mmCIF file with all atom_site columns, N, CA and C in Angstrom:
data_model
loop_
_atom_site.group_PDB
_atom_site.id
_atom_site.type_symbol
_atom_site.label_atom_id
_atom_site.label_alt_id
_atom_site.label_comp_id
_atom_site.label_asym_id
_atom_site.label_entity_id
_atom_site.label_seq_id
_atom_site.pdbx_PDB_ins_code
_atom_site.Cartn_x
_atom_site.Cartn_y
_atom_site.Cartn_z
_atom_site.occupancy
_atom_site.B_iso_or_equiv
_atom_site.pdbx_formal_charge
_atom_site.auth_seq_id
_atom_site.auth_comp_id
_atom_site.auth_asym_id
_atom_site.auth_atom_id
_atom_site.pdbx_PDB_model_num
ATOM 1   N N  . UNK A 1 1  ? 109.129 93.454  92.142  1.00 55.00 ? 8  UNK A N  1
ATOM 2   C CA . UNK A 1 1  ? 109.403 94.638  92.921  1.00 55.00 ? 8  UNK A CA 1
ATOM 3   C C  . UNK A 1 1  ? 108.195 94.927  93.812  1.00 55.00 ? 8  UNK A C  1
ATOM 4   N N  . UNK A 1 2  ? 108.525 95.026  95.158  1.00 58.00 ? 9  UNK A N  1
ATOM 5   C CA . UNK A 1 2  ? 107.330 95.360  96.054  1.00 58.00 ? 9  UNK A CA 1
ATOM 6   C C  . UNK A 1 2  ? 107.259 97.114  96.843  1.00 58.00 ? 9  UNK A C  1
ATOM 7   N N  . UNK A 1 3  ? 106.180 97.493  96.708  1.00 49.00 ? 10 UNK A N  1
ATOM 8   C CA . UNK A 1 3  ? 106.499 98.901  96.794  1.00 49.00 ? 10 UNK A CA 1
ATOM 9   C C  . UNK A 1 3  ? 105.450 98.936  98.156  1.00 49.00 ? 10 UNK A C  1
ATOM 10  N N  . UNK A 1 4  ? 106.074 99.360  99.427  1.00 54.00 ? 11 UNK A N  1
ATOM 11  C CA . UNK A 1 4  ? 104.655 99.417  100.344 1.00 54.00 ? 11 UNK A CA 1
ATOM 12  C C  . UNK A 1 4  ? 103.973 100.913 100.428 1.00 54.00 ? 11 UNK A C  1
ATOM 13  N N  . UNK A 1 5  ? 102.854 101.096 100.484 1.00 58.00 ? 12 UNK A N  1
ATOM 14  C CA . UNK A 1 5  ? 102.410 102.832 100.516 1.00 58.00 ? 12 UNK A CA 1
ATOM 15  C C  . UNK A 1 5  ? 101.600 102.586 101.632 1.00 58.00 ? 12 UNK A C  1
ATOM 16  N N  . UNK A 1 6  ? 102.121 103.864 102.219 1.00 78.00 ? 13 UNK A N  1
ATOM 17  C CA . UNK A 1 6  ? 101.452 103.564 103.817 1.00 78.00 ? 13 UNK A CA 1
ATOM 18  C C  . UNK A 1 6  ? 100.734 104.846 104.233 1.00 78.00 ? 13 UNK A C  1
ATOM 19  N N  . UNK A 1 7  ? 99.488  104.823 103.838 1.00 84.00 ? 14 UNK A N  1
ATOM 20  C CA . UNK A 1 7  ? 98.737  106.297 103.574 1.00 84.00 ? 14 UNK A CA 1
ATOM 21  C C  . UNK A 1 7  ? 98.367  106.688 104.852 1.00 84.00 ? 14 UNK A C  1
ATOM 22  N N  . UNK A 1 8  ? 99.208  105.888 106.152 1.00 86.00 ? 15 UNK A N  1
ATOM 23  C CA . UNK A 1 8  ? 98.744  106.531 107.001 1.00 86.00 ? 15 UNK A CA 1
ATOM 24  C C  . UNK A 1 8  ? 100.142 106.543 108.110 1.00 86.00 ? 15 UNK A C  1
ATOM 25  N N  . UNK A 1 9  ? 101.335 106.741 107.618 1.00 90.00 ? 16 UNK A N  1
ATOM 26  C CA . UNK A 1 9  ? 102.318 107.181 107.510 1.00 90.00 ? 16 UNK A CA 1
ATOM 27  C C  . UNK A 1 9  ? 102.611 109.154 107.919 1.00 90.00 ? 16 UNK A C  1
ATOM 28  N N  . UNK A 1 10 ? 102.129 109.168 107.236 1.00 92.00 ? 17 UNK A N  1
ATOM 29  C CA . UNK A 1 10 ? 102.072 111.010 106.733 1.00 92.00 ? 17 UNK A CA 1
ATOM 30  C C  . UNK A 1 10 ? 101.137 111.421 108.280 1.00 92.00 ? 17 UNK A C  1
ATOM 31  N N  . UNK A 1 11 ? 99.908  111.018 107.916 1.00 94.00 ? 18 UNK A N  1
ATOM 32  C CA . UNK A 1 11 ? 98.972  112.039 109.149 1.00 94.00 ? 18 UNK A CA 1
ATOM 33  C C  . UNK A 1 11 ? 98.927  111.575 110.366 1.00 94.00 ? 18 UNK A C  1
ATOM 34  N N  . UNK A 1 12 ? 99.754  110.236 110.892 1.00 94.00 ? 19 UNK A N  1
ATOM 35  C CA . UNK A 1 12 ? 100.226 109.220 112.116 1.00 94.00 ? 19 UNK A CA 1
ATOM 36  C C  . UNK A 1 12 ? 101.558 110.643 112.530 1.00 94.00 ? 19 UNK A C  1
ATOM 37  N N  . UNK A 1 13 ? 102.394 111.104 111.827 1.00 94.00 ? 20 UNK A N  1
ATOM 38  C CA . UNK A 1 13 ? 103.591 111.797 111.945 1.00 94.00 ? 20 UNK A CA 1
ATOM 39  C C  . UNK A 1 13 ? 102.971 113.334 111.987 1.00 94.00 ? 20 UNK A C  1
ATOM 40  N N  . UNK A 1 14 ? 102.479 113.577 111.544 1.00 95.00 ? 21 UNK A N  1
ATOM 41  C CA . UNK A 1 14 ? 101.270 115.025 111.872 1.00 95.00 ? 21 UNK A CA 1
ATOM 42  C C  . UNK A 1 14 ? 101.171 115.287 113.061 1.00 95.00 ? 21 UNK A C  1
ATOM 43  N N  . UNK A 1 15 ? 100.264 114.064 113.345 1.00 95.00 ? 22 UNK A N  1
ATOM 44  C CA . UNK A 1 15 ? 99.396  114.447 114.845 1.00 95.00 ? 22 UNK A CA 1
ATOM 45  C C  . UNK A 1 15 ? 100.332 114.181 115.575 1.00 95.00 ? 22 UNK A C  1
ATOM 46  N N  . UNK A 1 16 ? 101.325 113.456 115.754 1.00 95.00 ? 23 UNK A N  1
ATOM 47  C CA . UNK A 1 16 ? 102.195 112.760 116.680 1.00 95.00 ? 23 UNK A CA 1
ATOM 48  C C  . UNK A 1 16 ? 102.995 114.056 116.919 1.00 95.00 ? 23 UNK A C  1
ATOM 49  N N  . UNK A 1 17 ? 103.747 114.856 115.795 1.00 96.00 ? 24 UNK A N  1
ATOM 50  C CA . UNK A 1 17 ? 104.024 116.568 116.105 1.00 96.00 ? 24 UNK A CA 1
ATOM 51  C C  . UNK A 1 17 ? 103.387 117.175 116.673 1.00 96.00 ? 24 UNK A C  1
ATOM 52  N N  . UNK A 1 18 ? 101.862 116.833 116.300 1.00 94.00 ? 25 UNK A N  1
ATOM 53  C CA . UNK A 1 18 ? 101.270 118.622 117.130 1.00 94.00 ? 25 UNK A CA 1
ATOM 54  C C  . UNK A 1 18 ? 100.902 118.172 118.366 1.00 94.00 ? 25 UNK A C  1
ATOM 55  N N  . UNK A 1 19 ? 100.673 116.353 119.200 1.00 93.00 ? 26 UNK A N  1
ATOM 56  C CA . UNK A 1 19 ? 100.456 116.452 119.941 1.00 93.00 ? 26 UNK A CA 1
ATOM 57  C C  . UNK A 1 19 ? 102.001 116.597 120.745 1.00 93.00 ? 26 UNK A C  1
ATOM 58  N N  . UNK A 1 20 ? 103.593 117.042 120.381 1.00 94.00 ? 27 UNK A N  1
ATOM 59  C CA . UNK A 1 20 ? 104.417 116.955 121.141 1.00 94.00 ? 27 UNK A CA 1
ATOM 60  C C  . UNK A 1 20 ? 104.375 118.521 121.486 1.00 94.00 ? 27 UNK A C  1
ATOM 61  N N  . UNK A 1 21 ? 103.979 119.391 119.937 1.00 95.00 ? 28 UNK A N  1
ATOM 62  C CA . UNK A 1 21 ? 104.031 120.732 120.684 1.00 95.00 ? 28 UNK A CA 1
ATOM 63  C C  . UNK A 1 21 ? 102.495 121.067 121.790 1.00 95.00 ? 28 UNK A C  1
ATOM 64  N N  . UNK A 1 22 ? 102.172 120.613 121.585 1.00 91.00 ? 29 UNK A N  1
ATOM 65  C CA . UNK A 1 22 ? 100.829 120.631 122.816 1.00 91.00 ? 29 UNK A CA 1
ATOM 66  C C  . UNK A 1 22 ? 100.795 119.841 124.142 1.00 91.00 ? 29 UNK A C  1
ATOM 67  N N  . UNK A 1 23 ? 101.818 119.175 124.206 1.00 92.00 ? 30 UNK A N  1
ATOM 68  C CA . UNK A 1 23 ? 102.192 118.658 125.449 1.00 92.00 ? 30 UNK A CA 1
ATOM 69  C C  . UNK A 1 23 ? 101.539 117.199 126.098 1.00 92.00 ? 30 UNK A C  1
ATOM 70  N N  . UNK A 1 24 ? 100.758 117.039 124.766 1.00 88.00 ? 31 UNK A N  1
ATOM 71  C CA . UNK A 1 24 ? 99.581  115.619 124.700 1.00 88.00 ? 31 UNK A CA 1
ATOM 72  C C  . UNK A 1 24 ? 100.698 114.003 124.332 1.00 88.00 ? 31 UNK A C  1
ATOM 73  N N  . UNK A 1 25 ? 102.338 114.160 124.260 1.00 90.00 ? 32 UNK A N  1
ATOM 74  C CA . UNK A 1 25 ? 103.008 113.160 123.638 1.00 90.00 ? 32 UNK A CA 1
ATOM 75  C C  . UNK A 1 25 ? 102.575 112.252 124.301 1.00 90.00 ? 32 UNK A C  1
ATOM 76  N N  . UNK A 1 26 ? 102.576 111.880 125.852 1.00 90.00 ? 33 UNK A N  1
ATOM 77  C CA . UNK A 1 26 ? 102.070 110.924 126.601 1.00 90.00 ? 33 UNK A CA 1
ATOM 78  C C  . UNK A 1 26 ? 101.331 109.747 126.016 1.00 90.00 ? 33 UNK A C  1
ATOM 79  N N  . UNK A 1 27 ? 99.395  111.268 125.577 1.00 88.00 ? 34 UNK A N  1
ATOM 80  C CA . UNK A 1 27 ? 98.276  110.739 125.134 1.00 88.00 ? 34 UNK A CA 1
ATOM 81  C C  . UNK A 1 27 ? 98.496  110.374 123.988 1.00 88.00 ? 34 UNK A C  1
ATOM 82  N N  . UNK A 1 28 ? 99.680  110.920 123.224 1.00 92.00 ? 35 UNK A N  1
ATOM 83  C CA . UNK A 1 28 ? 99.452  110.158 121.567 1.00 92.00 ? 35 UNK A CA 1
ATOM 84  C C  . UNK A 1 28 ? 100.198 108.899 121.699 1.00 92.00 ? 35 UNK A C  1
ATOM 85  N N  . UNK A 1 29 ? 101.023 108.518 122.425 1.00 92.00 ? 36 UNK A N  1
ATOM 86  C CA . UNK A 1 29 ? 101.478 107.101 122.633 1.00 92.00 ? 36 UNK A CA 1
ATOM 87  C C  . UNK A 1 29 ? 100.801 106.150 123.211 1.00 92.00 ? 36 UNK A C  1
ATOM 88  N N  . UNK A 1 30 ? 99.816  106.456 124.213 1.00 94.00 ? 37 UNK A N  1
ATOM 89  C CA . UNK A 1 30 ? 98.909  105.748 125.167 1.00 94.00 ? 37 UNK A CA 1
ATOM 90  C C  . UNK A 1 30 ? 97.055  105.372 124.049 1.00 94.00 ? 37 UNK A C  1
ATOM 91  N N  . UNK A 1 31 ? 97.303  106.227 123.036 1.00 94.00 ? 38 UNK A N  1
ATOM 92  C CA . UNK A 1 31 ? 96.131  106.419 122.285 1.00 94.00 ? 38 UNK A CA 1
ATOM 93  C C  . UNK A 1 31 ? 96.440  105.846 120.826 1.00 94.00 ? 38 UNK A C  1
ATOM 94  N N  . UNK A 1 32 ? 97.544  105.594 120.708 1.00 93.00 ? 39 UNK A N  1
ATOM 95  C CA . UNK A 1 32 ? 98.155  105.183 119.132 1.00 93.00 ? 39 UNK A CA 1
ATOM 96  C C  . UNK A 1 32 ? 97.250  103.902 119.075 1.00 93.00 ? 39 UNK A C  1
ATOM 97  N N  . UNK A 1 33 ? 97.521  103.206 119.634 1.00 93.00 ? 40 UNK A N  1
ATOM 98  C CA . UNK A 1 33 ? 95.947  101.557 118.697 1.00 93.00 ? 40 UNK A CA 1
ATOM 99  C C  . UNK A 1 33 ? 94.998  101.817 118.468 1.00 93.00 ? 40 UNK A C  1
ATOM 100 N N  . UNK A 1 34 ? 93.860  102.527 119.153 1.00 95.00 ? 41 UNK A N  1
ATOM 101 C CA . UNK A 1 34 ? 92.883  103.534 118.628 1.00 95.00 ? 41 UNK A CA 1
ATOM 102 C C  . UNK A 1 34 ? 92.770  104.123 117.756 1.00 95.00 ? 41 UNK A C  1
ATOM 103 N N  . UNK A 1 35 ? 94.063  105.028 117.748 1.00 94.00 ? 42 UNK A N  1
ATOM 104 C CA . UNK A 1 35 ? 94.045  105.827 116.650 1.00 94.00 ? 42 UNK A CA 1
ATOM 105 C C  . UNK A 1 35 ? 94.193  105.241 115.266 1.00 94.00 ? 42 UNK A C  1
ATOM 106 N N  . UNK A 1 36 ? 94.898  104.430 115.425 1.00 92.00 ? 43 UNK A N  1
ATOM 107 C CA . UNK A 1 36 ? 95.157  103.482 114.237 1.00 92.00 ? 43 UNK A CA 1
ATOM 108 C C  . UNK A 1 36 ? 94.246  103.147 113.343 1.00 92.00 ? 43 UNK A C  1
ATOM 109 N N  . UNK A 1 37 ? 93.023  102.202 114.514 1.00 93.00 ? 44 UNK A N  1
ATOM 110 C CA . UNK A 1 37 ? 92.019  101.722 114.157 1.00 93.00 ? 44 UNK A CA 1
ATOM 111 C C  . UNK A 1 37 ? 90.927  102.839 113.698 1.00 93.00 ? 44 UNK A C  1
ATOM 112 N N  . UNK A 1 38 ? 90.684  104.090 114.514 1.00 94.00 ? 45 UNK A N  1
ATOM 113 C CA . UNK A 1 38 ? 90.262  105.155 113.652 1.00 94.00 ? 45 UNK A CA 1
ATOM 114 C C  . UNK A 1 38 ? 90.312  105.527 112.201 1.00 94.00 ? 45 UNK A C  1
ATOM 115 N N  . UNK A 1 39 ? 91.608  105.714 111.942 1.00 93.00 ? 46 UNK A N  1
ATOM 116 C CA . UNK A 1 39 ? 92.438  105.975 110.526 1.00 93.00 ? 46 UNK A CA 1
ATOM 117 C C  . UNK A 1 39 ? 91.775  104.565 109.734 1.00 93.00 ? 46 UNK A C  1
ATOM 118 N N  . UNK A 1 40 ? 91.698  103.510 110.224 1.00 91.00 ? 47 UNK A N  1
ATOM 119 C CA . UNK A 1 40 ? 91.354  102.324 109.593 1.00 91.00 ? 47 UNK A CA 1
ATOM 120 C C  . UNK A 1 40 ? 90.331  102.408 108.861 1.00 91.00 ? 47 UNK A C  1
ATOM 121 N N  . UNK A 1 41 ? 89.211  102.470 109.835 1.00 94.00 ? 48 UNK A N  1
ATOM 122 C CA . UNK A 1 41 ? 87.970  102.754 109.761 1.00 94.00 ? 48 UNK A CA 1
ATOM 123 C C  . UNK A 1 41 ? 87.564  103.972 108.507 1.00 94.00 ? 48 UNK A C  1
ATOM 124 N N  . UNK A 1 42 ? 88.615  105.191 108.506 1.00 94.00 ? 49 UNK A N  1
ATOM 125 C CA . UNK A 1 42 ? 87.693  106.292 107.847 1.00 94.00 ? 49 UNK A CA 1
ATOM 126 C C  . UNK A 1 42 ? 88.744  105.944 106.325 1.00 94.00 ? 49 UNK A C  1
ATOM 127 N N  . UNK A 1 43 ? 89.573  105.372 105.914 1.00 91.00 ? 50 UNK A N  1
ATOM 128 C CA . UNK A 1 43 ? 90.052  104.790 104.901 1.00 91.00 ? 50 UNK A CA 1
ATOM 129 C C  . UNK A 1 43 ? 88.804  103.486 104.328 1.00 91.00 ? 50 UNK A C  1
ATOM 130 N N  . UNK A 1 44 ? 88.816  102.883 105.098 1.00 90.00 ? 51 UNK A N  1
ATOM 131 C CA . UNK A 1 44 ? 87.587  101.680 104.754 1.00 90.00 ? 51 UNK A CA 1
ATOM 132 C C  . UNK A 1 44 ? 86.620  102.365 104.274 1.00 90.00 ? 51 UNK A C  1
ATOM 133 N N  . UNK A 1 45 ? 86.178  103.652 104.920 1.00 94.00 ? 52 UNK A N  1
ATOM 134 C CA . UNK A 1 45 ? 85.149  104.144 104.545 1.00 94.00 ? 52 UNK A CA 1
ATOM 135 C C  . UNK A 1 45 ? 85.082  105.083 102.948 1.00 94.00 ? 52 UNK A C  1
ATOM 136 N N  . UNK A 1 46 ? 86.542  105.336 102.455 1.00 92.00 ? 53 UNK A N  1
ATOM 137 C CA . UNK A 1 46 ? 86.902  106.205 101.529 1.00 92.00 ? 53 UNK A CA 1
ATOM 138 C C  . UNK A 1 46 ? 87.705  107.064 101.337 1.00 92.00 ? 53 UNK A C  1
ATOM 139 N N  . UNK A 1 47 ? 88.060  107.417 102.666 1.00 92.00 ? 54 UNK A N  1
ATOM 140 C CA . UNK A 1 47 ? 88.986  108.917 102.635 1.00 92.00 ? 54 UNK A CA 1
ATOM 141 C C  . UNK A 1 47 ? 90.059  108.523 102.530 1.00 92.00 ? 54 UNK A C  1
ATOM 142 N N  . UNK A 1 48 ? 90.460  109.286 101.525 1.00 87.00 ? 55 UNK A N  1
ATOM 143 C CA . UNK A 1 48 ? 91.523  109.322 101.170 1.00 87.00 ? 55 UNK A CA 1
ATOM 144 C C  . UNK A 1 48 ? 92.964  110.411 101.258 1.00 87.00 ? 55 UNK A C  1
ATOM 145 N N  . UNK A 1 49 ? 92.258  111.344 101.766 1.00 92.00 ? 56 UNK A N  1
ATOM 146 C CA . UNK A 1 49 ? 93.411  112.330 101.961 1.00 92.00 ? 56 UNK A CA 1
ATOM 147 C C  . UNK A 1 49 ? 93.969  112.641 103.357 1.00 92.00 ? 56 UNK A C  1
ATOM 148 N N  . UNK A 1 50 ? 95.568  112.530 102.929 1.00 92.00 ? 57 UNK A N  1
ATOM 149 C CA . UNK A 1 50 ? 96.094  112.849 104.204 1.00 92.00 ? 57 UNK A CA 1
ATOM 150 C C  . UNK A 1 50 ? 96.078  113.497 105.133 1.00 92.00 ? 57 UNK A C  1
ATOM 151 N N  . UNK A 1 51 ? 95.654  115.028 104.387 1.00 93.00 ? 58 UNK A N  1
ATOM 152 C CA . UNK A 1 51 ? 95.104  116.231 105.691 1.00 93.00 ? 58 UNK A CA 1
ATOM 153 C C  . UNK A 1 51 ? 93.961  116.124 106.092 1.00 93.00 ? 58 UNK A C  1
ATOM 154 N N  . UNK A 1 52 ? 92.746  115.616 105.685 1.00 95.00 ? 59 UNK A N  1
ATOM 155 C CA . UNK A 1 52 ? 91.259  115.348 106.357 1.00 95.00 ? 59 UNK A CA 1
ATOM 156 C C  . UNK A 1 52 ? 92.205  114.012 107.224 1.00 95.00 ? 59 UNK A C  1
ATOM 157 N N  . UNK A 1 53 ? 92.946  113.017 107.060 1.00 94.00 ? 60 UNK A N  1
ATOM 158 C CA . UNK A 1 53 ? 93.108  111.750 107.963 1.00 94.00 ? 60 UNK A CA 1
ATOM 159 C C  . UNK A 1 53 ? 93.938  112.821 109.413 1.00 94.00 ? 60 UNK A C  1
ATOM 160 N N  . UNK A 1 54 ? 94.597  113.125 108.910 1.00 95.00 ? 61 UNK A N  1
ATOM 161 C CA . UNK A 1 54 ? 95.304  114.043 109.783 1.00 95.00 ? 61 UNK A CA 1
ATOM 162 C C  . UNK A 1 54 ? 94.551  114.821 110.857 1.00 95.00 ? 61 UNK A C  1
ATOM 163 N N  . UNK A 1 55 ? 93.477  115.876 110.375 1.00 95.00 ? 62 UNK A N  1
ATOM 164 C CA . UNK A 1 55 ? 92.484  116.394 111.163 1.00 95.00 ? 62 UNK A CA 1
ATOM 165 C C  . UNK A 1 55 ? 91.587  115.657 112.156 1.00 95.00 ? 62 UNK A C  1
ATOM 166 N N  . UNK A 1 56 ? 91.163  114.688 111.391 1.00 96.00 ? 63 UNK A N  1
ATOM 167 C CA . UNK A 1 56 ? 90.112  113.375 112.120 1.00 96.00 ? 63 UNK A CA 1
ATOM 168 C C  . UNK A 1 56 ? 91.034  112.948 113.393 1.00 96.00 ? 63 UNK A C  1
ATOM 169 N N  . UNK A 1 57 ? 92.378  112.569 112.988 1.00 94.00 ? 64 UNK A N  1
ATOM 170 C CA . UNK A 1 57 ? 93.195  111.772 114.043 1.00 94.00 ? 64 UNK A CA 1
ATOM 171 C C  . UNK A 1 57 ? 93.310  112.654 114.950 1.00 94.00 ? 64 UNK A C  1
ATOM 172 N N  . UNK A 1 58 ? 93.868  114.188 114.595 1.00 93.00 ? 65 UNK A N  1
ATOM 173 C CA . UNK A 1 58 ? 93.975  115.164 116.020 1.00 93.00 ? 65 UNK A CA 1
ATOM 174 C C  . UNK A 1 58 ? 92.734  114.877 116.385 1.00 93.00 ? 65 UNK A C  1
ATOM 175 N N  . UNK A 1 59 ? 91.647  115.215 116.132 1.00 94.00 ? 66 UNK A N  1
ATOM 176 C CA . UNK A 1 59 ? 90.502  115.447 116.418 1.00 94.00 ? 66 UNK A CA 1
ATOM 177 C C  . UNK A 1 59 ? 90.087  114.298 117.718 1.00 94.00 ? 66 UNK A C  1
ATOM 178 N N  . UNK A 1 60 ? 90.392  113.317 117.522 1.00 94.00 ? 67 UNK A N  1
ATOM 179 C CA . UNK A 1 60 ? 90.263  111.769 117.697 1.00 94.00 ? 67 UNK A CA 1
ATOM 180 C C  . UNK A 1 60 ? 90.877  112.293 119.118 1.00 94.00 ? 67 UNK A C  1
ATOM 181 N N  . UNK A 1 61 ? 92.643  111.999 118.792 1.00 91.00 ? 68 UNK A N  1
ATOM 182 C CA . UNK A 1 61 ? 93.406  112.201 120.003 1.00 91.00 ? 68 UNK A CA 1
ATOM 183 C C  . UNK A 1 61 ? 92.595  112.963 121.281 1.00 91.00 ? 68 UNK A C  1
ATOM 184 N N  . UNK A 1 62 ? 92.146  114.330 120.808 1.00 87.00 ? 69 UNK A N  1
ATOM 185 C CA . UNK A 1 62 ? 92.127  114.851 121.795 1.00 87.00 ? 69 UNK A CA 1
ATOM 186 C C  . UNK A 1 62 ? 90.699  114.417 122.684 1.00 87.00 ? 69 UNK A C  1
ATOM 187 N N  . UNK A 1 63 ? 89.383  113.770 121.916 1.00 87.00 ? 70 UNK A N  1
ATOM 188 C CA . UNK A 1 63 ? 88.445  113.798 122.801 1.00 87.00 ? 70 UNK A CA 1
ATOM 189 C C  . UNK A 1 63 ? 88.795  111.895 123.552 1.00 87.00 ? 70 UNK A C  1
ATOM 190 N N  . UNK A 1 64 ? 89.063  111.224 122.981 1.00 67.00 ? 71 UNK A N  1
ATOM 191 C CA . UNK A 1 64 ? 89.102  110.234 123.266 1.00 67.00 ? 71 UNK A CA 1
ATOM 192 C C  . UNK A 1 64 ? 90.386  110.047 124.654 1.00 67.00 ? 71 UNK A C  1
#
């Protein structure tokens, strides 16, 4: 039995909401490989929770 967990599932679908109510959908589609690799990076590094991944990624979106 193969089970996939995709811990970055949850805060990818977060930011991708708040950037549609903020009018940023464009930038979160044009910015998604980045962002990805962001999320990558701060998992590699330890973090583990969805709402700090979540925060980081808005965070991300908007200066980048």
């Amino acid at each position: 039995m193969n089970v996939r967990i995709d811990i970055f599932e949850k805060p990818i679908e977060r930011i991708k909401k708040a950037c549609e109510l903020m009018g940023l959908a464009a930038d979160f589609e044009r910015k998604l490989p980045a962002l990805e690799t962001h999320l990558e990076a701060l998992v590699a590094d330890g973090e583990t929770s969805e709402e700090r991944l979540a925060v980081s990624g808005m965070a991300f979106v908007k200066q980048a």
